[in-house]
Every structure is written in structure tokens, then in C-alpha cells.
Amino acid sequence: MLPQPLRARFAQGLGHLGLLLLPALVVSTPANLLPFGLLLLVSTVMVPDLLWRARADAGRSIRVLAWLMLAVLAAGLLSVVLFEHGFRDVDNRSRFFVMPWIALWVCALELRLRWLWRGAVVGLLLVFGLSLRQVLGGAPRADLFTNAIVLADMVVMLLVLALFCRPHGVRGWAWGLPAAALGCATLVLTGSRGALLALLAVFLVMALTLRWGSLQRRLLILAALLGLSVVAVVSVPELRHQVRLTELHSDVQRLERGDADSSAGARVERLQVAWDTFLDHPLTGVGVGHFDNAMQRLPVCRDDPLEPRCHLGHAHNDLAEWGATQGVLGALLLLAVYGVPLWLFLWLHRHSGRATFRGPAAAGVMIVVCYVLCGLTQSMFAHQITASFYASIVGVLAGLSRVEGLRHQRNRA
């Protein structure tokens, strides 16, 4: 067996490779998070003693994430018991199991933020190149190895990591502007509109927290860039078609006539179904992963078993999904899934020693905020990629934030 110091260094190297591959491959390959998961497992098995000793250093972060993980898993198991579902129905919720493990792993190996940032930049480059190739090859929208909506949501998350996890010594404008350009261009190629609100939130926070010029000047520049973007999209037919503005207008007109069989109409219809289902089953919902059962209250779904919009598998909205499938408990649990990490990251940022809103804790805050905003038009935990990424990245950023805070405390001592 290798000596312990050598095993620790080798495990740390595998950990840094894992941080690189986590954002780099999450939507750019069919493997998604599998390479990261294998590296996590192998490096953990190599130095379990380090993880055991790191419990004290991890402190509050591990305890908070562990309790959140237990709450999500318990609620999923309760749904299985009540509705006699298989464990496959709560598979995406089981991904929360890795959240405290990853945070402890990062603390034990004292991993570096720069590897996560590098992975995010590589991920944006890969996703843009593959998306451009797909659209130029004749695809109406870029979706790569998932679907266009999930791809757009994940591009925003990669952009958050690229902008807020920039390590010391790396010039912001030199990397930030190209990253933002790649992210925006890829969103256009996906043709997804649901992630635009999250993208706007990212740029707004960047404008508010940059240490350049006056706040008024930064906001004016942001407003001018947004105005130019809107003019370009409206005036250039190819861009207007790619972001589906004409389709949105048609969807609204059809919805006004009572026709819900469209992208926008289906979302409104599913919100109404979710609300009615919640009123009928306020305590238990209809069971995790079984929103399609709720859709059977619609005549079109009862009359035509093959109607596509009756078999989408989720509500296209986080709160509607959790409320309809788990009742009041699900709605409260969703608030905890987002609210607990948000509170934790704000607490970690206050103890990070950073004077600006940057670093792993700030990135964690923005990841949670962007998930909330993307969750207005998508069920973020009904998809394997977005559910796994949330559990993984919250654990990674919590661990990196704790490592940064401990390093700051040592430097002050």
C-alpha cells in the first residue's frame, strides 16, 4: 500500500481532476457527471481517514447539508410507502445523498477553487462549439445530449461558476467577457426563453458588485447592452426565429382562444392542474414522479391516452411539481432545498474574508438564485442532470467556501 502522504497527494490530484470535469462534461458529453462520481468514489476510498478527521473542520456546513439530505430522502421514502411506488420514482431526489459527502471530501482534500473555474470555462467552450455545430447541421435548437431547456439552464450555471469563481491573479475582463459572450450565444442557439431571467439576474448582480466605475455607470452600461440585445433580436429575422419570439406570440394568441396545446399554453394548463391537485390532495399529493396522474383530470388526457402533453412527466414549475406530488410537505421541503443552502452560503460568505461578492460562497448564492428562477418554467429536480448537478455543486461550493474560510482564519491568527 502507498504511504499515507503519497496517497493523500494522489487523492488530491484526483479531486482536482474531478472539480475540472464536473462542469466541463455535465452537458457536453453523454457521461454527464459519471466521471466526477467515479473520481469522487476512488479518491474517497483512498483516504477515508482524511475524511473522518475533516469532520471538525467542515463543521456547520456538513451538519446543515446532512439534515437537508435526510429530510429530502425521508420525504421521498414516505411517498414510496404511501403510494407503493418503486424507488426509481424518487431516484432524482436520492442524488441529495452526495451533498454532505462532497462537502466533506472537498474539506478533507483541501481542494482548490481554480480547478472548478477552469472546468466551467472549458465547459462553456465545449457546449458552445457543440451547440453551434448542431444548429449549423440543421437542428432547429441545440439540445446536445439532453433537451434544449435543460441545456439552457445548465449554461447559466456554468456561466455563474466562470464569473464568480475566478481565482486570484486572473484578470476579470480578459476572461469574464468571453465567458459571458459564449454563454449568451449558446442560450440563443438553444432557443430556450426560460433561462433568460436567471441570466439577467447574473448580469445585474455582476453590475452591482463590480469594483469599476460608479454604480450608475455600470447600470447604464448594462441597460444599454440589454437594449442592444433586444433590438438585435427583434430586427434580425434569424435571431427572432432562433429565440422563438414569433412562436411565443402565436402561443399567446392560441391561449386567448382557449387552445392550450402549445409551449406557453401547456405551462399555464399544468399550473392549473397542479393547483387543483394540491387542493384535492393537500397533505400527500399524488406521489413523487407521478404528475402525469394529475393530468388525467383533463378531458383531453382521459379521452386520448396518446396525447403528448399529458405525458411530459412533470409540471414545468418547481413549486407546482413539489406541491402537486407531495402536498404541503413538498412545498415546504422545496423552500428548504433552496432556502437552507442560500442561508448557508450567505453565512459562509460573511466568514470568507472577501471584500467583494466573489468566490465559492458567492457562486453558491447565485447558483441557488438561478435555480429558483429557472424553476419558474422548469421542474429542476425532475431531470437527472439538473438534480444531480444541484446536489453536487452545492456540496462542492460549500466545501470550497469552508476551506477558504479556514484559510482566512489561519492567515489572521
XYZ file of C-alpha atoms in Angstrom, residues 71-94 284-293 313-314 321-327 329-330 333 381-382:
48
model
C -35.227 15.452 5.023
C -35.344 15.054 1.227
C -34.670 11.311 1.381
C -37.232 10.788 4.156
C -39.918 12.636 2.180
C -39.142 10.535 -0.887
C -39.364 7.287 1.081
C -42.640 8.436 2.629
C -44.062 8.913 -0.863
C -42.890 5.408 -1.819
C -44.631 3.934 1.227
C -47.875 5.871 0.760
C -48.280 5.245 -2.951
C -46.354 1.969 -3.291
C -44.108 3.413 -5.978
C -40.791 1.894 -6.913
C -37.557 3.503 -5.797
C -36.991 4.542 -9.401
C -39.670 7.215 -8.970
C -37.625 9.004 -6.293
C -34.261 8.394 -7.962
C -33.587 12.063 -8.701
C -34.274 13.009 -5.062
C -31.769 10.353 -3.933
C -49.755 13.883 0.362
C -50.068 14.965 -3.260
C -50.215 12.257 -5.920
C -46.746 10.843 -5.304
C -43.221 11.822 -6.332
C -42.629 11.380 -10.047
C -46.320 10.893 -10.870
C -47.504 14.286 -12.050
C -48.891 12.578 -15.151
C -51.512 11.006 -12.878
C -43.722 13.720 -16.572
C -43.626 16.957 -14.576
C -44.349 19.976 -9.082
C -43.476 19.551 -5.396
C -46.864 20.775 -4.175
C -48.885 18.554 -6.506
C -46.800 15.440 -5.895
C -46.053 15.842 -2.156
C -48.614 18.298 -0.859
C -44.786 18.866 2.924
C -43.392 19.016 -0.598
C -39.394 20.945 1.562
C -35.482 18.115 -9.917
C -37.488 16.100 -12.417
